Tab-separated table of C-alpha atoms and ligand atoms in Angstrom:
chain	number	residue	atom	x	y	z
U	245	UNK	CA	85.411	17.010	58.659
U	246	UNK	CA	83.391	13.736	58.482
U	247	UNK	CA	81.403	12.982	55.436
U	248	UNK	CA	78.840	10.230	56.677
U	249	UNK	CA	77.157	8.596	53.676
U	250	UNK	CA	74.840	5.940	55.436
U	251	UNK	CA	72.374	6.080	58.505
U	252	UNK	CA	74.658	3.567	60.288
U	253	UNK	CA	77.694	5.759	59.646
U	254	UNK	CA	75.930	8.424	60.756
U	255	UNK	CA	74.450	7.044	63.973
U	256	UNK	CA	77.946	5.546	65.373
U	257	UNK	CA	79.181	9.088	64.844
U	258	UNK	CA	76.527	10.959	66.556
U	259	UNK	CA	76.494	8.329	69.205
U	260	UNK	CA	79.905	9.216	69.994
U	261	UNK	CA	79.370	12.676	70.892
U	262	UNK	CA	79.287	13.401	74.470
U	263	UNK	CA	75.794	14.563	76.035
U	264	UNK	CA	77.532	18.220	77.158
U	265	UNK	CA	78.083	18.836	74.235
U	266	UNK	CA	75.358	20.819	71.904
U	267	UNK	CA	74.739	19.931	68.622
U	268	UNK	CA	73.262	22.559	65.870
U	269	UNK	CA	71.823	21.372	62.820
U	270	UNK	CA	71.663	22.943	59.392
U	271	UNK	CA	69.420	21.160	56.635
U	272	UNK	CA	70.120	21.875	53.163
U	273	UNK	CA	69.855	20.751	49.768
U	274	UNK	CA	73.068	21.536	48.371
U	275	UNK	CA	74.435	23.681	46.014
U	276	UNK	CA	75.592	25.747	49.111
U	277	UNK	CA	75.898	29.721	48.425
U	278	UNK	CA	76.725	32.254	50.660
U	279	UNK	CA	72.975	32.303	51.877
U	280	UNK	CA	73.713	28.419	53.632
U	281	UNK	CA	77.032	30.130	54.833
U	282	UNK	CA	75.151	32.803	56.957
U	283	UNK	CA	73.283	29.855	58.647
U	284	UNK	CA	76.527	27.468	59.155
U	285	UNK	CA	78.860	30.137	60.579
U	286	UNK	CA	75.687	31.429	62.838
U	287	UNK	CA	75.277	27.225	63.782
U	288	UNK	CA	79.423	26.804	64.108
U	289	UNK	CA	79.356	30.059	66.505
U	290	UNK	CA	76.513	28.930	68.760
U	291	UNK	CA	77.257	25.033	68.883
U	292	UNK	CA	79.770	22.917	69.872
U	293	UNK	CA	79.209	20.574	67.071
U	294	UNK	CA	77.663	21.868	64.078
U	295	UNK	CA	76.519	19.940	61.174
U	296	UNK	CA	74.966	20.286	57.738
U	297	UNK	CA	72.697	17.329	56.102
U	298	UNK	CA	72.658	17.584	52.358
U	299	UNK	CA	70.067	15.871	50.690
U	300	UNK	CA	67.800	16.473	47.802
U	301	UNK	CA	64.202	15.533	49.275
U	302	UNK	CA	62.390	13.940	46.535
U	303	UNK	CA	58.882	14.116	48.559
U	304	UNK	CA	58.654	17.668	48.590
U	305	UNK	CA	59.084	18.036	44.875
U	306	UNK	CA	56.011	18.115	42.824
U	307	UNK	CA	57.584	18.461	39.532
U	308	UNK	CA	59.991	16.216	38.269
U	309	UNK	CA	61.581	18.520	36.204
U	310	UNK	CA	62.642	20.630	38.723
U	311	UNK	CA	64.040	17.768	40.833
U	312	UNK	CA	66.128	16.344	38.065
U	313	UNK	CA	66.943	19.624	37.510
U	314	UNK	CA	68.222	20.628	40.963
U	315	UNK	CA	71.928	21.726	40.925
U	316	UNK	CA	74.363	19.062	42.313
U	317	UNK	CA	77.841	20.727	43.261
U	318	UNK	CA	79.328	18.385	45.725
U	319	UNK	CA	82.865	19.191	45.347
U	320	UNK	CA	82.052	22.925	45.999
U	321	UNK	CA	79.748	22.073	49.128
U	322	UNK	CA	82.276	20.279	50.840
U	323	UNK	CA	85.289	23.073	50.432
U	324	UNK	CA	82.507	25.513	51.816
U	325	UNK	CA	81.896	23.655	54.874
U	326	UNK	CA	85.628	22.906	55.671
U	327	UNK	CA	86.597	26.352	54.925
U	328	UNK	CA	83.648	27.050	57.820
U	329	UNK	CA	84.768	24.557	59.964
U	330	UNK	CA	81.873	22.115	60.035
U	331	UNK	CA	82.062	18.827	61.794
U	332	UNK	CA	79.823	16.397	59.265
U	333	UNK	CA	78.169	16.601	56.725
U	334	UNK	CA	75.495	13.713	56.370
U	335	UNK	CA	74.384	12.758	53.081
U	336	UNK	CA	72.425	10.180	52.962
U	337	UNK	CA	70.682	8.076	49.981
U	338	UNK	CA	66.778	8.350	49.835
U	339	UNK	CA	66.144	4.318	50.607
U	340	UNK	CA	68.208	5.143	53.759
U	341	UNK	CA	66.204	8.079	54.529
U	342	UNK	CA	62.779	6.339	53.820
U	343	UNK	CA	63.104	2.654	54.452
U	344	UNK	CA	58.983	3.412	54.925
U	345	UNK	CA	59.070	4.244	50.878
U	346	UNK	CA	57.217	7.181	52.503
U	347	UNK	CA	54.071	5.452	53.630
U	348	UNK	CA	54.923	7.686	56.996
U	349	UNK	CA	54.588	11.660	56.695
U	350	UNK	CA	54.115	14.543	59.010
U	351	UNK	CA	50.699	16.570	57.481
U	352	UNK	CA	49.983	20.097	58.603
U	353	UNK	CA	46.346	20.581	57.216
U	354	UNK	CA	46.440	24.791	57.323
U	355	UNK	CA	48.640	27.254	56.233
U	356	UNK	CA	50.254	24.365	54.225
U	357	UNK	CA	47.472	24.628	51.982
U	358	UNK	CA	48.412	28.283	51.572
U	359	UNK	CA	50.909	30.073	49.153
U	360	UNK	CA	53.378	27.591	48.123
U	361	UNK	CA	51.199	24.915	49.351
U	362	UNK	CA	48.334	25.532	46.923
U	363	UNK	CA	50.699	25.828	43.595
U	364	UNK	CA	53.024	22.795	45.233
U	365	UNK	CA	50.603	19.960	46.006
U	366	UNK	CA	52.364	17.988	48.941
U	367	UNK	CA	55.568	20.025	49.114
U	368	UNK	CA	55.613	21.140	52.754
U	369	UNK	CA	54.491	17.374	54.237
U	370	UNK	CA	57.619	16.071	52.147
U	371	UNK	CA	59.434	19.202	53.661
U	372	UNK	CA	58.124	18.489	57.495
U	373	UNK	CA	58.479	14.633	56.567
U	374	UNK	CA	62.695	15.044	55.891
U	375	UNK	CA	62.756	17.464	58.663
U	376	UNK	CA	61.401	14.871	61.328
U	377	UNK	CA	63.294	12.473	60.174
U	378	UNK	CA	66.332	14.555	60.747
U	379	UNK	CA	65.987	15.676	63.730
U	380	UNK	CA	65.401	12.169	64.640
U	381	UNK	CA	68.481	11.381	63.859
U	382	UNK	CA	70.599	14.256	64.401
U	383	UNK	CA	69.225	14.906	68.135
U	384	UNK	CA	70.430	18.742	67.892
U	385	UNK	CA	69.713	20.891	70.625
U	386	UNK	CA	69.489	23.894	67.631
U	387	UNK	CA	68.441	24.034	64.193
U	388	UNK	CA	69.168	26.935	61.517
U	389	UNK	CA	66.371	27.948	59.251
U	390	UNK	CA	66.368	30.799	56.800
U	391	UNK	CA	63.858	33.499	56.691
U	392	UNK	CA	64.128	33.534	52.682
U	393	UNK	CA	61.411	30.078	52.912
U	394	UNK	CA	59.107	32.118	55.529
U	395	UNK	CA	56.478	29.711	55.249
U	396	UNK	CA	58.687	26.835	55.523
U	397	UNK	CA	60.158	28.411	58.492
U	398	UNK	CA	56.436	28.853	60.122
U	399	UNK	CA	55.629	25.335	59.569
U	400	UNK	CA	58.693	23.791	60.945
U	401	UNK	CA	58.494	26.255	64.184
U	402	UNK	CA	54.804	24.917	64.261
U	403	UNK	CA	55.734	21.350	64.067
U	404	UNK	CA	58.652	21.558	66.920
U	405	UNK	CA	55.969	23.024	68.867
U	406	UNK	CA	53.378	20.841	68.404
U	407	UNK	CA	55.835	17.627	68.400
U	408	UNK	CA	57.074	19.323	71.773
U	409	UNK	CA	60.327	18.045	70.145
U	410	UNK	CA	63.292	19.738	72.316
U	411	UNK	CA	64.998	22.086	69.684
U	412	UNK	CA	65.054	25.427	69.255
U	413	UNK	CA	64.544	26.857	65.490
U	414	UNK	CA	66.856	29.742	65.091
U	415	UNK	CA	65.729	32.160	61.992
U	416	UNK	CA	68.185	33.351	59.991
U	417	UNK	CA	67.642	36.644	57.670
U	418	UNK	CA	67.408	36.308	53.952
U	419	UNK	CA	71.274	37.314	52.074
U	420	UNK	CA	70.626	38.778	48.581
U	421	UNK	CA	73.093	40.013	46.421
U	422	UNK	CA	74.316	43.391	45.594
U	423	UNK	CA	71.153	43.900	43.439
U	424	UNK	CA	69.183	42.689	46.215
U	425	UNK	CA	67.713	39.004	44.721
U	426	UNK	CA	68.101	36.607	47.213
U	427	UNK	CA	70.489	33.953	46.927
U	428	UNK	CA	69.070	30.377	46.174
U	429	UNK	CA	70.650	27.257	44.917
U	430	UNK	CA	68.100	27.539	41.359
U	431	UNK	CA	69.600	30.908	40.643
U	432	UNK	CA	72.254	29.471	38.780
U	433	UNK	CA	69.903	28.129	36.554
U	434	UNK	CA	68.897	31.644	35.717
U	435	UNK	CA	70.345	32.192	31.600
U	436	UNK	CA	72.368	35.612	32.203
U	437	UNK	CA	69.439	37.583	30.935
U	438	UNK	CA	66.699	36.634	33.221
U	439	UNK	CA	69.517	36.631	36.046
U	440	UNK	CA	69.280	40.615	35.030
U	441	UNK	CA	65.504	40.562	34.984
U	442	UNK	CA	65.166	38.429	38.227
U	443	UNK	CA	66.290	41.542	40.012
U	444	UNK	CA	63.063	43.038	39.075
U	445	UNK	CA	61.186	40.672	41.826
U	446	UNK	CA	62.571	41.885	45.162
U	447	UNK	CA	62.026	45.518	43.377
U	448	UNK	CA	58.894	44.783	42.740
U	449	UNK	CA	57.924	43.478	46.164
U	450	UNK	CA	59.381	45.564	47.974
U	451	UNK	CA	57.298	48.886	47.054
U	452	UNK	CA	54.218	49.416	49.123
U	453	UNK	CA	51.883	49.171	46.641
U	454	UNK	CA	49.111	46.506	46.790
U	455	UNK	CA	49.614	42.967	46.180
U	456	UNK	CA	46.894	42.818	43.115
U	457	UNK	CA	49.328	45.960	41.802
U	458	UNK	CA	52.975	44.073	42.661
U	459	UNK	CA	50.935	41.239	40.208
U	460	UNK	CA	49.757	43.202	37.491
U	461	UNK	CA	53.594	44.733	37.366
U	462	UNK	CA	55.268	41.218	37.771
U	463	UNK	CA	53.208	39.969	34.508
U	464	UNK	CA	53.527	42.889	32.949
U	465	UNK	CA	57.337	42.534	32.799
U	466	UNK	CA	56.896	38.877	31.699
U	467	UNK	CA	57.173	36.946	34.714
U	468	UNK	CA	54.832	34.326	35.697
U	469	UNK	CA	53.295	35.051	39.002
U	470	UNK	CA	51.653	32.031	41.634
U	471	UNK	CA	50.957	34.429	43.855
U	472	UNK	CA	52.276	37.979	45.594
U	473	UNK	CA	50.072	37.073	49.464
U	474	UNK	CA	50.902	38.956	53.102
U	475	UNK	CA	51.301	36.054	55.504
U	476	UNK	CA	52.108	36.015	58.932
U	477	UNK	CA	53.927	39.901	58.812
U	478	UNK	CA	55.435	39.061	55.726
U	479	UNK	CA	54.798	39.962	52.144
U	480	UNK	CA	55.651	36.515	50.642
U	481	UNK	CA	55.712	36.390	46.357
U	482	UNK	CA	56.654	33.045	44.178
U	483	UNK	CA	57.209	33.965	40.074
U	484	UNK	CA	58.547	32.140	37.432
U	485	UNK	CA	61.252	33.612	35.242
U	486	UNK	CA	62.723	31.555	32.284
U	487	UNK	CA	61.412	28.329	33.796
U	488	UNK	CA	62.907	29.158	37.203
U	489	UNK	CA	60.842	29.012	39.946
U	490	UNK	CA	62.064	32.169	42.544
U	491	UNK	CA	60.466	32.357	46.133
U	492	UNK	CA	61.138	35.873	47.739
U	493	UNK	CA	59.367	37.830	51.004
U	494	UNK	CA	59.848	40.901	52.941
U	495	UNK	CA	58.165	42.651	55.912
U	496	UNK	CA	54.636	43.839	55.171
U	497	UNK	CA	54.231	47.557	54.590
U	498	UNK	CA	51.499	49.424	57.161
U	499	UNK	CA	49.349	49.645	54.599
U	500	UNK	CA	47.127	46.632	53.568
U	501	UNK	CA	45.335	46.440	50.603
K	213	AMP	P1	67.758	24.845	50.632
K	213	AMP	O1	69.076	24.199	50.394
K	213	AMP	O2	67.337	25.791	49.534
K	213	AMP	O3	66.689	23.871	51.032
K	213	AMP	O4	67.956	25.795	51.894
K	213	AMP	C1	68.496	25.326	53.098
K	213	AMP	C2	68.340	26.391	54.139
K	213	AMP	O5	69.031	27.570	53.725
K	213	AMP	C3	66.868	26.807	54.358
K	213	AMP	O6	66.639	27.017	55.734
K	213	AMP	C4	66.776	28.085	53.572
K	213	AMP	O7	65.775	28.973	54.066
K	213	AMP	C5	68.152	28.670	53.793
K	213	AMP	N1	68.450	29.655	52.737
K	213	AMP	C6	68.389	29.472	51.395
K	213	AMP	N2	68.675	30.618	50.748
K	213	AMP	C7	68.921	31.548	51.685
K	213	AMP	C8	69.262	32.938	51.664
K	213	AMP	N3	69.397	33.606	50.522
K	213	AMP	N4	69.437	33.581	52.848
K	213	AMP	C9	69.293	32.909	54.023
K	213	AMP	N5	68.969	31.597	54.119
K	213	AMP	C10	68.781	30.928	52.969
C-alpha cells in the first residue's frame, strides 16, 4: 500500500496508472470505523484501483473546537486499509491542498443553506471545495459516499452533475451499531454515559411521530437539538449530546406533519 504525503507524490503515482484501469475514490477524514470500511470494501470490489484520501478539511469546519478536536488515529487507519487491501492512501498537508489559501471555492447557494448549512455557516462550500479538488486530482471514474451525511451526499451528486465532471457517486447505506447509532469518527468522543444516551437519537427519529414531537422528546431527554427537518425523502436530525455534535437520518415515514 502506498502512503503519498505530497501532491507531487501523489501525481507521479496516479500518473502511472494505466488508462484501462478504473480508479474508485473514497474521501475521508480519518479515524476510520467500520462505517469507512463498508465504503472501501464496496470501492476495492468495484475498482481496479481503489483509494482513500485522508484529510481533515479545515474549510468546512466552523468551530475551531471541534476541528482541534477531531480524532487523529493514523496508525489504526492505515492497518484498516491494508487489512482491506487499498492501493494509497493520500494524505496530504492543507498548504498542498490549498496553495489558493482558499481564495477559490465551489458555492451551492440552496439547499446548502438548509439543515446543516444554516447551524454550520460555510461548511458544505469547504466540503464541495476539498471534494473538487480531489477529484481533480484523483481522476476516479467512481466515488463512495455514505448515506449517513444525506445532505452532503445531495450536494456532491448535485455538483458532479452540474460540473458534468465524469464520475459516478455511489451511495453507500448508513452502518450503526448493535444499538442502532450510527457509526462516526466523533463518537469516540462520546464520555461512556452519553455513548448510552446517544442511542436515544436514532430511537427517537425513527418513530413516526412529527418532527416538532421527535424535538420536544430530544430536549426533553437533554439533548440539544439544531434541527429534526424531512429533506429530500429523508428524515434528517443534528443534536448535541455532551458537546458532541451527532448527524443521523432515515427514510421519511408516509405521514408528514
Ligand atoms: P468522514 O470521515 O466522517 O468525513 O466520512 C467519510 C465518508 O464516510 C463519508 O462519505 C461519510 O458519509 C461516510 N460515513 C461516515 N460514517 C458512516 C456510516 N456510519 N455509515 C456509512 N458511511 C459513513
Amino acid at each position: 500500500m502506498n502512503i503519498l504525503n505530497t501532491i507531487d507524490a501523489w501525481q507521479n503515482w496516479r500518473n502511472a496508472i494505466s488508462h484501462e484501469k478504473s480508479v474508485g475514490i473514497v474521501p475521508t477524514m480519518g479515524a476510520l470505523h467500520d462505517g469507512h470500511r463498508s465504503l472501501i470494501t464496496r470501492c476495492r470490489r468495484e475498482n481496479d484501483i481503489c483509494v482513500v484520501s485522508i484529510f481533515v478539511n479545515p474549510t468546512q469546519f466552523n468551530d475551531p473546537n471541534d476541528l482541534n478536536n477531531y480524532p487523529v488515529t493514523f496508525d489504526e487507519d492505515r492497518n484498516l486499509c491494508a487489512a482491506e487491501g487499498v492501493d494509497a492512501i493520500f494524505m496530504p498537508q492543507y498548504a498542498d491542498l490549498y496553495p489558493d489559501d482558499y481564495r477559490y471555492r465551489v458555492m451551492e447557494n440552496r439547499d446548502s443553506q438548509l439543515l446543516c448549512g444554516a447551524h454550520r455557516p460555510g461548511h458544505f462550500d469547504g466540503m464541495l471545495s476539498v471534494v473538487m479538488k480531489l477529484f481533480n486530482l484523483a481522476r476516479p471514474q467512481r466515488a463512495y459516499f455514505g448515506e449517513k451525511d444525506w445532505q452532503q451526499l445531495q450536494l456532491v451528486k448535485g455538483m458532479v452533475e452540474a460540473f458534468f465532471m465524469p464520475i459516478t457517486i455511489v451511495p453507500c447505506p448508513t452502518v450503526r451499531e448493535a444499538d442502532q447509532l450510527a457509526l462516526s469518527s466523533r463518537n469516540r468522543r462520546l464520555s461512556n454515559d452519553h455513548r448510552q444516551k446517544a442511542a436515544k437519537f436514532p430511537r427517537l427519529l425513527a418513530t413516526n411521530a412529527p418532527t416538532g414531537d421527535i424535538i420536544r422528546l430530544l430536549e426533553k431527554d437533554g439533548f440539544t437539538v439544531d434541527y429534526v427537518e424531512d429533506f429530500m425523502g429523508r428524515r434528517c436530525a443534528a443534536i448535541t449530546c455532551g458537546g458532541v455534535r451527532l448527524i443521523d437520518n432515515l427514510p421519511s415515514p408516509e405521514r408528514q406533519e
